Each structure stands twice: as structure tokens, then as C-alpha cells.
Coordinates of C-alpha atoms in Angstrom, one line a residue:
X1 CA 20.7 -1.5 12.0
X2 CA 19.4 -4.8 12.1
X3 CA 22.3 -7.5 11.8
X4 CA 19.8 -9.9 10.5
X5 CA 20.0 -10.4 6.6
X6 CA 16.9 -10.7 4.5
X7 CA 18.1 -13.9 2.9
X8 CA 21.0 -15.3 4.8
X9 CA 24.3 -17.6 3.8
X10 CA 25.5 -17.5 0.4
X11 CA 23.0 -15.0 -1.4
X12 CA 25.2 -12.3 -2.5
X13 CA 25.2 -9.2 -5.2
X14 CA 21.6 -8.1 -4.9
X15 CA 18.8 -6.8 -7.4
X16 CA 15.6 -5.7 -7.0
X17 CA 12.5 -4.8 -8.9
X18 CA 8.8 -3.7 -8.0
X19 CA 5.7 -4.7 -9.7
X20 CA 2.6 -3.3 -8.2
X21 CA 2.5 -4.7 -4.9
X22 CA 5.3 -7.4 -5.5
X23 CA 9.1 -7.2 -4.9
X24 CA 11.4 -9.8 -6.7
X25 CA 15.0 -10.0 -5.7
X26 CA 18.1 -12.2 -7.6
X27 CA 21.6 -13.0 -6.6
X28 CA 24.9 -14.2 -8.2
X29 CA 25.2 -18.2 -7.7
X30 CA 28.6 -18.3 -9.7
X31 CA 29.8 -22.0 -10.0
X32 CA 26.5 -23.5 -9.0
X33 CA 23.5 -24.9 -10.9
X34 CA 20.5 -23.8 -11.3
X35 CA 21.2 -20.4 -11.6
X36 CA 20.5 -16.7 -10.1
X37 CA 17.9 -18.1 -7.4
X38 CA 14.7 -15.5 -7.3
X39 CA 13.1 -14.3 -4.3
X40 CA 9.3 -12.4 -3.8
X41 CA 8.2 -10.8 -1.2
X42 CA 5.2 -7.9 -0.5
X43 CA 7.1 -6.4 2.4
X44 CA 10.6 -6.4 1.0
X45 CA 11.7 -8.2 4.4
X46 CA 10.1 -11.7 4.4
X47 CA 11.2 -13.7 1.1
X48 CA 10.2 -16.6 -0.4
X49 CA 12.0 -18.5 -3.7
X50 CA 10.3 -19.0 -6.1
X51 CA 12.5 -20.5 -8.8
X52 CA 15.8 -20.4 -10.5
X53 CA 16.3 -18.0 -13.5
X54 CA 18.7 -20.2 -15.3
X55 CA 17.7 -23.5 -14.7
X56 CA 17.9 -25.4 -17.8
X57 CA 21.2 -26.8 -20.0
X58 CA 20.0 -24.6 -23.0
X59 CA 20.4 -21.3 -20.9
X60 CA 23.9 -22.0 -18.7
X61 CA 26.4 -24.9 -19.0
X62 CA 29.8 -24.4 -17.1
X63 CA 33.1 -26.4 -17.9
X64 CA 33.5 -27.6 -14.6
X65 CA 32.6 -27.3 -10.9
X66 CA 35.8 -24.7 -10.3
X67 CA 35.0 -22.0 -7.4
X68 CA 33.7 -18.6 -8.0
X69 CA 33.5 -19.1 -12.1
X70 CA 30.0 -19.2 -13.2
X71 CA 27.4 -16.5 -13.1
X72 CA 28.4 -12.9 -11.6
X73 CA 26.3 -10.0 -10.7
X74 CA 22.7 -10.0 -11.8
X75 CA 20.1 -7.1 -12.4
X76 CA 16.5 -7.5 -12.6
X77 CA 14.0 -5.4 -14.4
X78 CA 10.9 -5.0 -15.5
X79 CA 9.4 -2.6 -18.6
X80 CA 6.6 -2.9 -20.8
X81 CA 5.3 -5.9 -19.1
X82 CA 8.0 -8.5 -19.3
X83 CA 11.0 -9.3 -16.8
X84 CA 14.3 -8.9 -18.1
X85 CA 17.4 -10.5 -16.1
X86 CA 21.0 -9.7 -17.3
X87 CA 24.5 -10.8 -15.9
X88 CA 27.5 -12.3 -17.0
X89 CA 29.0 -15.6 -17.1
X90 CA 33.1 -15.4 -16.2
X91 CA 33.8 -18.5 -18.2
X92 CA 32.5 -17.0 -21.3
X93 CA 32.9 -12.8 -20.4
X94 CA 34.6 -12.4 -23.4
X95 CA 31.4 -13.0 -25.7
X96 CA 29.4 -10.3 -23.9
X97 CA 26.4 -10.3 -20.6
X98 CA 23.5 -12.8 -20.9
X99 CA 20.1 -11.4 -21.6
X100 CA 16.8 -13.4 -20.4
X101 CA 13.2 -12.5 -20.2
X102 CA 9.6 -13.9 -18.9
X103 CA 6.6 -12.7 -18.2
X104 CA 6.3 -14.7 -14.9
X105 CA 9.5 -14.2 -12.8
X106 CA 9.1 -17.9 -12.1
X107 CA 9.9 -19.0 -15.2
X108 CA 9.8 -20.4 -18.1
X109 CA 12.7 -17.5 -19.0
X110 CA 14.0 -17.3 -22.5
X111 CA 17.0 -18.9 -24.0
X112 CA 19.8 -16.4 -23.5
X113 CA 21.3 -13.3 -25.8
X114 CA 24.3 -11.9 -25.8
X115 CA 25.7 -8.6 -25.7
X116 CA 28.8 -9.2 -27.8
X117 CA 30.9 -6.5 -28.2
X118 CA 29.8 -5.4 -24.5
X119 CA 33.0 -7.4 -22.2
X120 CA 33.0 -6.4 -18.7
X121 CA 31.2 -7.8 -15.4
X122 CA 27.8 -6.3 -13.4
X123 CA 25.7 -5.8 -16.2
X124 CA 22.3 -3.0 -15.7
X125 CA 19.5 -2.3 -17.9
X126 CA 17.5 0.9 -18.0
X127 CA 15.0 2.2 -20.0
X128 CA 14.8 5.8 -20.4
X129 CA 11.2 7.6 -20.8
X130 CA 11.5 7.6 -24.4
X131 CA 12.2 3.5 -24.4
X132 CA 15.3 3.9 -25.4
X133 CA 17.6 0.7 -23.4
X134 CA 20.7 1.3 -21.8
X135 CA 23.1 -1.2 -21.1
X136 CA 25.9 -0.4 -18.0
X137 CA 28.4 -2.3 -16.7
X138 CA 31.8 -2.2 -15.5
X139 CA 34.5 -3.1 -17.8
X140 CA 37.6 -3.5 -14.9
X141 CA 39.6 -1.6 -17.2
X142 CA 41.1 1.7 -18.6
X143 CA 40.2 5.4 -17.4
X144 CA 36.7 5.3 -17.2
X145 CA 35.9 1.6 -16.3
X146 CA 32.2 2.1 -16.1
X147 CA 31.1 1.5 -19.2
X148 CA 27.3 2.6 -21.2
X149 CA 25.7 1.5 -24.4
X150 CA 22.3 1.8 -26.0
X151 CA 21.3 -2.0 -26.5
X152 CA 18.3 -3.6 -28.2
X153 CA 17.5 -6.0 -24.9
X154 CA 15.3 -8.6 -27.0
X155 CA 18.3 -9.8 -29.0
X156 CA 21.4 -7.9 -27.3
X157 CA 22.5 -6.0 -30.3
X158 CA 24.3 -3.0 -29.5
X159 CA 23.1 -0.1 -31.0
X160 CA 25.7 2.5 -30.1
X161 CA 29.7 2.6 -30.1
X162 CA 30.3 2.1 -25.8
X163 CA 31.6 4.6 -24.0
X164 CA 32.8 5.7 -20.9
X165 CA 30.6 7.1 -18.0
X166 CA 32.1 7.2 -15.0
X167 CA 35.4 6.4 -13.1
X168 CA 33.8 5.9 -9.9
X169 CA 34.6 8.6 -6.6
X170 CA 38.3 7.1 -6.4
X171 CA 37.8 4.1 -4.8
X172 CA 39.1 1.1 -6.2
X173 CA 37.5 -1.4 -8.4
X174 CA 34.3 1.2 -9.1
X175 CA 31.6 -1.7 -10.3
X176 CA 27.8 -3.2 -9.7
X177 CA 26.6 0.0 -11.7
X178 CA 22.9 1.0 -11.8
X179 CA 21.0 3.9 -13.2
X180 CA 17.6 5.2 -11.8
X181 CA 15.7 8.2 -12.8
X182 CA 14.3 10.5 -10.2
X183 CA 12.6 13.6 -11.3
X184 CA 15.0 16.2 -13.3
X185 CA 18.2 13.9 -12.3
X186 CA 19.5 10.5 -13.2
X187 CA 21.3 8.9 -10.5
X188 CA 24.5 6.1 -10.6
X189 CA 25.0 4.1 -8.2
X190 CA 28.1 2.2 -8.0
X191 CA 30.0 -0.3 -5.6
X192 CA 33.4 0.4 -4.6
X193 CA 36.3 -0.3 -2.5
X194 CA 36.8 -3.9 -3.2
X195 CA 34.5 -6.6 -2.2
X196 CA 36.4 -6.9 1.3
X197 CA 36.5 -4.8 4.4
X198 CA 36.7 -1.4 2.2
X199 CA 33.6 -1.9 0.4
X200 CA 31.5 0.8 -0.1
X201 CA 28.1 2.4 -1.8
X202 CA 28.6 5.9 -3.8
X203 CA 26.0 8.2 -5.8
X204 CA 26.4 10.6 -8.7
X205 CA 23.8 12.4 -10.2
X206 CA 23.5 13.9 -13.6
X207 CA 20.9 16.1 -15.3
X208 CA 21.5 13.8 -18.5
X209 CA 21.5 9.7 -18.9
X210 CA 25.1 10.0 -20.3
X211 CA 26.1 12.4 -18.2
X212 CA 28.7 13.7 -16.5
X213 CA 28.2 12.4 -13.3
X214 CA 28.3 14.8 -10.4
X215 CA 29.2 13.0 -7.0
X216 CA 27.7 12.6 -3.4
X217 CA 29.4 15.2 -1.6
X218 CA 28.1 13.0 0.9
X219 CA 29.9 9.6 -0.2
X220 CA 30.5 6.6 0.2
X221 CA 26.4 6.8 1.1
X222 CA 26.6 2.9 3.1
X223 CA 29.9 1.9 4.4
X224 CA 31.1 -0.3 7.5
X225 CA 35.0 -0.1 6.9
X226 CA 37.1 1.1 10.2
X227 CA 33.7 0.1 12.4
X228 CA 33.0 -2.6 15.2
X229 CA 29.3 -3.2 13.6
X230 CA 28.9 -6.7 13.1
X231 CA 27.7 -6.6 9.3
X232 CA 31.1 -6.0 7.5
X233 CA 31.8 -5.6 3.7
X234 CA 28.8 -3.7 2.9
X235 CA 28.8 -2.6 -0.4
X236 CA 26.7 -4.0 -4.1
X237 CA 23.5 -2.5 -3.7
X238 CA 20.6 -1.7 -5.6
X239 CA 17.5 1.0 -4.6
X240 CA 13.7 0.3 -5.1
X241 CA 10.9 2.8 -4.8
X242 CA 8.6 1.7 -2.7
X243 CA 4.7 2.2 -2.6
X244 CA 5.8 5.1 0.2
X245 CA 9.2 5.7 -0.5
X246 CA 12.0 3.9 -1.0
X247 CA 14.7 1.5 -0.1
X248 CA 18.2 -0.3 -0.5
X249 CA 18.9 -3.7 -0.9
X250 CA 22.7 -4.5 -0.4
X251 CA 25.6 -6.8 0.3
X252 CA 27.0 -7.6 3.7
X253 CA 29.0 -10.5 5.6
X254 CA 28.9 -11.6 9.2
X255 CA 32.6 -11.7 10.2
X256 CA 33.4 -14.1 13.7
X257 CA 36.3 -15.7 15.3
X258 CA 39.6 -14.1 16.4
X259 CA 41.6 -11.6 14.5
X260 CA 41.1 -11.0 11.3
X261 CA 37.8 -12.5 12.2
X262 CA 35.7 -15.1 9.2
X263 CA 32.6 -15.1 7.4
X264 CA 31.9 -18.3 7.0
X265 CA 28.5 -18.1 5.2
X266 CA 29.4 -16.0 2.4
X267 CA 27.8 -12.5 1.3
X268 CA 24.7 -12.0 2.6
X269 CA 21.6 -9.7 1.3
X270 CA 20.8 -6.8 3.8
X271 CA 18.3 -3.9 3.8
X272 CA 17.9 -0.7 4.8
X273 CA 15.2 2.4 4.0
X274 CA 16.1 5.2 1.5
X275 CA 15.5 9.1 2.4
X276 CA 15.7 11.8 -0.1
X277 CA 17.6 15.2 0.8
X278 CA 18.3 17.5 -1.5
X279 CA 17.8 15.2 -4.3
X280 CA 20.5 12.9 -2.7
X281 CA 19.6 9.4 -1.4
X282 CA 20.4 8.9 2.5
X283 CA 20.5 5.7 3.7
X284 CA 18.8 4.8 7.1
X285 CA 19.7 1.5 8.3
X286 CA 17.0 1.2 11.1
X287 CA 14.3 1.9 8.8
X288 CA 13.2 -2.2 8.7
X289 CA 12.9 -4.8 11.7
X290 CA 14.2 -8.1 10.0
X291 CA 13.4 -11.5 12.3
X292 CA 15.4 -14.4 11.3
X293 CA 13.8 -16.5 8.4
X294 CA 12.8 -20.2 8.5
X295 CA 15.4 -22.3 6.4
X296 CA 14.6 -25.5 7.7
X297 CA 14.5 -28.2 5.5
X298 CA 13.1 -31.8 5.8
X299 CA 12.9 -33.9 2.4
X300 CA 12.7 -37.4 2.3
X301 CA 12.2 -36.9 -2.0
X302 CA 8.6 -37.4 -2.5
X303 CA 8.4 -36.6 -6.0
X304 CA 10.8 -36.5 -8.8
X305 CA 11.0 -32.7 -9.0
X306 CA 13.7 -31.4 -6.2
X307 CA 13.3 -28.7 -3.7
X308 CA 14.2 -25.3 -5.4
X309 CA 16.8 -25.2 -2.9
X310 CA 18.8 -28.1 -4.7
X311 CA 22.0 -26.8 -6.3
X312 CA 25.0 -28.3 -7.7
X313 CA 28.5 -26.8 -8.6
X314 CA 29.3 -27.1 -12.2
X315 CA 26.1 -29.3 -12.7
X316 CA 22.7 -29.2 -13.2
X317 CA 21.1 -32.0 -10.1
X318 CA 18.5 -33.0 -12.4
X319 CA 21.7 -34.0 -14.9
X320 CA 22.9 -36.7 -12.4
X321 CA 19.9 -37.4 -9.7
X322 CA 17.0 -39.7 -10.1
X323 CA 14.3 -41.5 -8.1
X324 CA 15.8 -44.4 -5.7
X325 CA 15.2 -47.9 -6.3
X326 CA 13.2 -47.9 -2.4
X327 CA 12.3 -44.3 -1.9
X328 CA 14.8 -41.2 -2.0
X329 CA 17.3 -40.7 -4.7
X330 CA 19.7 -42.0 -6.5
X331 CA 22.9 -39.4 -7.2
X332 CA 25.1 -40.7 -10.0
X333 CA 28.9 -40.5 -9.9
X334 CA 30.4 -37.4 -12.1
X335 CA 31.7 -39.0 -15.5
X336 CA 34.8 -36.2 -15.6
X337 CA 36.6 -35.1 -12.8
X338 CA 36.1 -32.0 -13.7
X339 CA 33.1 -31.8 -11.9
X340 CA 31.5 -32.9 -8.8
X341 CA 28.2 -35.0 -8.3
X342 CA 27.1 -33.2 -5.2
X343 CA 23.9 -32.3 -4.2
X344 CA 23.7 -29.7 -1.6
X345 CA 22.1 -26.7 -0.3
X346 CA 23.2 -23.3 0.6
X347 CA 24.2 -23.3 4.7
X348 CA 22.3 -20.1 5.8
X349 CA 22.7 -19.9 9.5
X350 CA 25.9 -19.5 12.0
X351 CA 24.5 -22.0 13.9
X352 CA 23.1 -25.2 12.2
X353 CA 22.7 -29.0 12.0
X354 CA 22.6 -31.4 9.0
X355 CA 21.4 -34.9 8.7
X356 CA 21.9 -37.4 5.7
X357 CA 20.1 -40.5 5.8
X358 CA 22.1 -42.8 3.0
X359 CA 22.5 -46.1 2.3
X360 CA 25.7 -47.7 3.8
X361 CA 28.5 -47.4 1.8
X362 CA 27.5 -45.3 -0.6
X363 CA 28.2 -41.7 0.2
X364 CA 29.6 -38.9 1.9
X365 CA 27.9 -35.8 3.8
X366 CA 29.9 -32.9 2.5
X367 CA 30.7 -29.0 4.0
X368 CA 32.0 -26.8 0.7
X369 CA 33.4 -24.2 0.1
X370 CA 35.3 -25.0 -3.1
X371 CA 37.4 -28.0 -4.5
X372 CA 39.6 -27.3 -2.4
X373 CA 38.2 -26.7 0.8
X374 CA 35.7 -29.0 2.2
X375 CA 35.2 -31.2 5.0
X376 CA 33.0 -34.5 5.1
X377 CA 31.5 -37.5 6.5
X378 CA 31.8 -40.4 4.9
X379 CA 29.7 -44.1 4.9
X380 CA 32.5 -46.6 3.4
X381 CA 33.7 -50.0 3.9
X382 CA 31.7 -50.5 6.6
X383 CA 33.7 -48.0 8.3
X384 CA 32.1 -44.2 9.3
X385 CA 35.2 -41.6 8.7
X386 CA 35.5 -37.8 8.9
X387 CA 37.7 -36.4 6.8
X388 CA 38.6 -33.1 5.6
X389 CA 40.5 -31.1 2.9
X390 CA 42.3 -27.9 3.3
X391 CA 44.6 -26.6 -0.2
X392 CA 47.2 -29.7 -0.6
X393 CA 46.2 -31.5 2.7
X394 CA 43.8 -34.3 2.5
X395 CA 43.0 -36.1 5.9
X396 CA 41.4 -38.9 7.4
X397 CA 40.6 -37.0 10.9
X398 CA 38.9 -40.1 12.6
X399 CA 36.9 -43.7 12.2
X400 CA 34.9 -46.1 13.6
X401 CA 32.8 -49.0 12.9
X402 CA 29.5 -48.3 10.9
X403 CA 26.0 -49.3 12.7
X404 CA 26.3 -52.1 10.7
X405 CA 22.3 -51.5 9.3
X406 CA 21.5 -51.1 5.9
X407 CA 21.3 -46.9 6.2
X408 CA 23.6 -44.3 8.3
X409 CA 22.8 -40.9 9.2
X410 CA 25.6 -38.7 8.9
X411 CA 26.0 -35.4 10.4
X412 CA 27.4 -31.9 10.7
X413 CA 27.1 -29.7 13.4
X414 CA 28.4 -25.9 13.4
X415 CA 27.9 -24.1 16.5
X416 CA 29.6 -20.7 17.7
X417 CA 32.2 -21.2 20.8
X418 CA 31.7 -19.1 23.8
X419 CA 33.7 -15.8 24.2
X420 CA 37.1 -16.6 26.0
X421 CA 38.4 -14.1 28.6
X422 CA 38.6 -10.8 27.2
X423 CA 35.5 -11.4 24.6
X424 CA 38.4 -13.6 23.1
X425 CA 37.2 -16.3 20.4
X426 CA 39.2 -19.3 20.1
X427 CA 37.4 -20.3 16.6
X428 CA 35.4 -19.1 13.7
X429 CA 33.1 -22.0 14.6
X430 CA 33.0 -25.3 15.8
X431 CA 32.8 -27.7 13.2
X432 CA 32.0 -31.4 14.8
X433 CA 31.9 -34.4 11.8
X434 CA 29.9 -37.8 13.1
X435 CA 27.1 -39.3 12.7
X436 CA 23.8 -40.2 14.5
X437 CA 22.5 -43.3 16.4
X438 CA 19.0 -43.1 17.1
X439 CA 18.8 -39.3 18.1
X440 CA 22.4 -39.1 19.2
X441 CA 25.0 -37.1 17.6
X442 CA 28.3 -39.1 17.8
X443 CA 31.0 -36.5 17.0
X444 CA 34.0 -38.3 15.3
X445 CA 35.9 -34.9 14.6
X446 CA 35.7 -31.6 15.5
X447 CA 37.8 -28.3 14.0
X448 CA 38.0 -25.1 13.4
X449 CA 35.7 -23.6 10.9
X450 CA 38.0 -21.2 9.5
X451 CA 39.5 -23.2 7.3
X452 CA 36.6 -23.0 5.1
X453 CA 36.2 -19.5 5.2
X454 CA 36.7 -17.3 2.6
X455 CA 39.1 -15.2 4.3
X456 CA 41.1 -18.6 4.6
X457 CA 40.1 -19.9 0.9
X458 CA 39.6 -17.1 -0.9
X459 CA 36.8 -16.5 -3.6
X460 CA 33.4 -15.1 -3.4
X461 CA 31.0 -17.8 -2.4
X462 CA 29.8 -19.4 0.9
X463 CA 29.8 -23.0 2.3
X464 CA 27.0 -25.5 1.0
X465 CA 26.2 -28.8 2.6
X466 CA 25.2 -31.9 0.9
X467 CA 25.3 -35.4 -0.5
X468 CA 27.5 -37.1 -2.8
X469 CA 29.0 -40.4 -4.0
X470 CA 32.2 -42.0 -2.8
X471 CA 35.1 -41.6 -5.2
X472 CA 36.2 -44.4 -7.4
X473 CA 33.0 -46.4 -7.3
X474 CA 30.5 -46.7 -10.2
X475 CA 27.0 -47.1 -7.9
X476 CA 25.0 -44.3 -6.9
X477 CA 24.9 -42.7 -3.5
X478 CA 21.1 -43.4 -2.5
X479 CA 20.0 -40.4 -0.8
X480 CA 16.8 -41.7 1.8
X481 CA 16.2 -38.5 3.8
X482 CA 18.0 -34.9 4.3
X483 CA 17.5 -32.4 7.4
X484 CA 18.7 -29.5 7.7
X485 CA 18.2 -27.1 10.9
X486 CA 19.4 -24.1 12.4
X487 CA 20.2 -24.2 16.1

């Protein structure tokens, strides 16, 4: 298999759709705005985004910047010439999934419906031959915790009492349904296992939509538990028929470092080709060559519409970020402390470089993983710090006089340390805080990246890099220029 992801770092719970000769894939962004980024492609392996599904205050508003909350699991669709995009928001499951449409999967989508009455996470539509909607999802709970209901997908009203459809191959946490139609059978797919090491893919097939579900004897159909490959936690996927067959789309991580070993960049989206034997879906993992994608990014903030890439946790950027006074931007501090003014970008390489050209004294270079685990580099006083926060512990690592000009260029650096004796590795990564005098990197600090891990943190996301104000002052940070690189 290739160990290269189709979109790297922070991208995970995949969905895919084809339209004619187009592919369009969407991921979970949970606590960070916009959201549910969308991808097309024509060859399902190179991707390019093309917007954000919810990327406006009347679609998604979250409470606060708090990790892994926000948008879960989406599915994309498309029938009777629209797209349809449904997932669920964990700070408001209780009201039901979110339901938005558009005609270009760019955007402008709709204003969202709800599916009230419908509680549960990893929503899926699918429309039978005779139109009728189905809505499936997995409700975490109860005997049969994969749940189905016929929906009305224009304005979420359920038009059936739910019930249960399947109770997964006896796995735990059976979720990230989808149903597909194949000739005389309908097929559900599920993820299983748990999100960690155990995580799997299974198949049922059924001669009817509500079943009962016959199983893989084959199953789990994609798994990497108990195995030395280098993509871990495989598991969430979703299958596409291509224009000569078909394929898989699905979750993965890139563990490193010593025992347990840490992904540091979140889950990942993978693919792999599709087979059909006996009417049962076998999945061939060399069936695509992947070659790394180009995520460099060099804006200096020439017009007042931001990079797609732009996202914020609990915020929308365009909420607090405006043009500079002299060029670049201007990022306002957060009025709550609820949430966080940070502007920042998802980090999707194991080896990379990050450059923040700000005005002195205003602002701070930040790694995330969540409020609670983050490192940074910050411009104050006339003083150049790195300082980092694991859980409880807040520390200044290191600091030294500023270049005493107007701007500084802060920087982070994460590079992979060489194998000890033994293939031994010493870190997850090497982390190295500092900041850069003309095209020098002067490293104030460097640690061990697996304190911002998630096997360290916990949660479901992936570091993000990026620029925000210093605490307890009511100026902007002014944002001149932002690199980002792998290595």
C-alpha cells in the first residue's frame, strides 16, 4: 500500500461522491471554522480545495474554541442534480444532523435543517431507485445502535418512526454507516473497533434497504490492528464507483516515536481500489500510486478574502481578522475567553517549517492541538520567548532579546530524529521554537513533540499552526507575511 495519504494532517472521517468525471471529498473539522473543508479531484488521488461547506455564521456557530466539539462525520451526496452534505454538530446532537445543499459544491450551500427526532453521530443519506431518502446514522446506544429513517432531505422532516438496522459484526462502537446499492443487493458499510489501534471496516449485504443485514464472512474488509504497517487506525471509510470500477476512501494515522508510538498530524484520508467477488467488496490497497501533495503556502494577504486554508477554533477568521494598517492583517483579540483569536492552518507534513512575519510585540506563533496543548513563540516586551503548555503546566522554556526592528519572524520547526541503535526513536518529533534573523533559524527551545499528540492529549483532531494576539492586550496582532513548508 502506499503510506502516502491523499490529503495529509488533520483531514479525517472521509466522504466521497462522483459526478460525471469529477470526485468531491469532505472531512470532519470539529472545533474549527469554516467548516467540512471540500476537496475535487478527476483522478481520485491529486485534490485540490475548493471551499468550505459551512462557512458562514448563519450555517454553524460553536460556544467556544473547546477541542474535538464542533462538527463530526460528514457524508456527501449527490441526486437529482443538487449536492446534499449531512453531519452532526456535538454541541447541539440533541436537536438532530445538519442538512445542506448546493448545486455547485463550492458553495453558496443552504442554511441548514435539521433532522430532529434523529439524535446520534455519522449521519448518511441514500436515495433508493424509487426516490425514496434514507437517513442512517449511529445512535451510540441500545441493541441495535445503527439506526434508519425515511427523511424528506429538503427540510429534514422524518417521515417514518426510526428503527434499528444493524448492530455492527461485534466490534465495538459499530458507526460511520453508509448504504450503497449494487445490483440485486444493498450493502452497509460500517466502522468499527474504536477510532484507535482496533479500528476497522466491515460489510453486510442485504437483498432489501431495511434489511437484515447479512455479514462479510470475510470481515473486518480494511484493518491494520496487530500489524507493523506504518498507516495505523484504519477504519471510516466510504466506497465510490468509479468510471471503471471502484474505490475506498478511508481513515488512517501515521504513528512515530517510541513505544506506544504518536500521530502527531491527526487522521489522515487514504485510498485504496475496490474489487468485487462474489458480490462482496475486496479491498486492494496497491491499487493507486499516491506522490506527496504540494501544501506549501506563502501569503503575505493581498486581498481581503483569506486563503481557503484559513481556519479558526471556535471562530469564524473573517469574525476577528481584517486588512493591516501597512499591508497584512490585523487579528483582533477574542472578546470571551471562551474562545481563541487564532488564525492558523492545518500542519500536513511530519516534516515542516513555519514562518510568521509580525509586528513586534504583538503576537505569538502558535503549534495546537487543543487549549490545552500547545506550544508557541512569542514577540513581547521586546523580548522573543518560547513557551509551551502541556495540561496544568504552563512554561516559559527560553528568552532573548528581540532584533529590536519594527517586525520579527517567528518560527517552528518539526523534523523527525534519526533512528537510535536498535531502530530506537528517542522522540515523536523534534519540535525546535525560535525565530529567524535574516535566513537563520535561531532555535530558542527544542522538545519532544509528543506532548502534543493525541495519544498524549487525547481527542480527535491534529496540530494546526498559526498566528494570534498576546494575552491581556487590546491591539491587534498585525500579521505581515506567513510561510509554511514541508521539509
Amino acid at each position: 500500500m502506499s503510506a502516502t495519504p491523499i490529503v495529509g494532517g488533520f483531514h479525517p472521517d472521509p466522504s466521497v461522491c462522483r459526478v460525471g468525471d469529477d470526485y468531491y471529498l469532505v472531512n470532519s473539522s470539529f472545533e474549527y471554522l469554516p467548516g467540512v473543508p471540500i476537496f475535487r479531484s478527476r483522478d481520485l488521488v491529486a485534490w485540490q480545495l475548493i471551499g468550505n461547506v459551512l462557512d458562514r455564521e448563519d450555517q454553524l456557530v460553536l460556544p467556544s474554541s473547546a477541542g474535538s466539539s464542533g462538527i463530526f462525520a460528514p457524508t456527501i451526496r449527490h441526486h437529482d442534480g443538487r449536492f446534499f452534505m449531512i453531519t452532526t454538530s456535538i454541541n447541539t446532537v440533541s436537536d438532530g444532523h445538519l442538512i445542506v445543499s448546493a448545486t455547485d459544491p463550492a458553495g453558496p450551500w443552504t442554511t441548514p435543517v435539521q433532522t430532529r427526532g434523529a439524535v446520534g453521530i455519522d449521519p448518511d443519506l441514500f436515495w433508493d431507485e424509487d426516490g425514496t431518502c434514507y437517513l442512517t446514522w449511529a445512535s451510540g446506544w441500545g441493541e441495535t445502535p445503527i439506526m434508519q429513517v425515511v427523511i424528506d432531505p429538503g427540510t429534514g422532516t422524518l417521515h417514518s418512526e426510526p428503527r434499528g438496522l444493524s448492530r455492527g459484526t461485534g466490534l465495538a462502537h459499530p458507526e460511520g454507516p453508509h448504504i450503497y446499492r449494487r445490483g440485486d443487493w444493498y450493502y452497509l458499510l460500517l466502522a468499527e473497533g474504536g477510532t484507535e489501534r482496533g479500528h476497522t471496516v466491515t460489510i453486510s449485504r442485504s437483498r432489501t434497504v431495511a434489511g437484515p443485514y447479512e455479514g462479510n464472512p470475510a470481515n473486518p474488509i480494511l484493518s491494520h490492528r496487530s500489524t507493523a504497517d506504518p498507516v495505523q487506525n484504519t477504519g471510516h471509510a466510504d466506497l465510490v464507483e468509479t468510471a471503471d470500477g471502484w474505490a475506498m476512501v478511508y481513515l488512517g494515522v501515521r504513528p512515530v516515536g517510541p513505544s506506544p508510538s504518536f500521530h502527531l498530524n491527526g487522521r489522515e484520508t487514504f485510498l485504496a481500489g475496490v474489487e468485487w467477488v462474489d458480490d462482496w467488496p475486496v479491498v486492494d490497497e496497491t491499487a493507486f500510486e499516491v506522490q506527496p501533495r504540494d501544501t506549501s503556502l506563502e501569503d503575505d494577504f493581498p486581498s481581503p478574502e483569506l486563503d481557503r486554508r484559513w481556519i479558526a477554533p471556535g471562530r469564524h477568521p473573517r469574525e476577528f481578522v481584517s486588512a493591516g494598517p501597512d499591508g497584512g492583517v490585523a487579528i483582533q483579540p477574542s472578546p470571551s475567553p471562551e474562545h481563541r483569536s487564532l488564525l492558523a492552518i492545518r500542519v500536513e507534513d511530519q516534516n515542516w517549517d513555519a514562518r510568521a512575519t509580525v509586528a513586534a510585540g504583538t503576537a505569538r506563533l502558535v503549534l495546537r492541538l487543543d487549549d490545552s496543548h500547545w506550544a508557541a513563540v512569542e514577540s513581547q516586551g521586546g523580548a522573543v520567548s518560547a513557551r509551551v503548555v502541556m495540561g496544568p503546566a504552563d512554561q516559559t522554556l527560553a528568552s532573548t532579546p528581540g532584533p529590536g526592528s519594527p517586525d520579527v519572524t517567528l518560527a517552528i520547526r518539526a523534523t523527525q530524529p534519526a533512528p537510535e541503535p536498535w531502530g530506537r526513536m528517542a522522540a515523536a518529533d523534534n519540535l525546535e521554537l525560535g525565530y529567524v534573523i535574516g535566513q537563520d533559524f535561531q532555535v530558542l527551545a527544542s522538545i519532544d513533540g509528543r506532548y502534543f499528540s493525541t495519544e498524549v492529549a487525547g481527542g480527535f483532531t491534529g496540530r494546526v499552526v498559526g498566528v494570534e494576539p498576546l494575552p491581556g492586550r487590546a491591539d491587534p496582532a498585525i500579521l505581515r507575511r506567513f510561510e509554511y513548508r514541508a521539509l
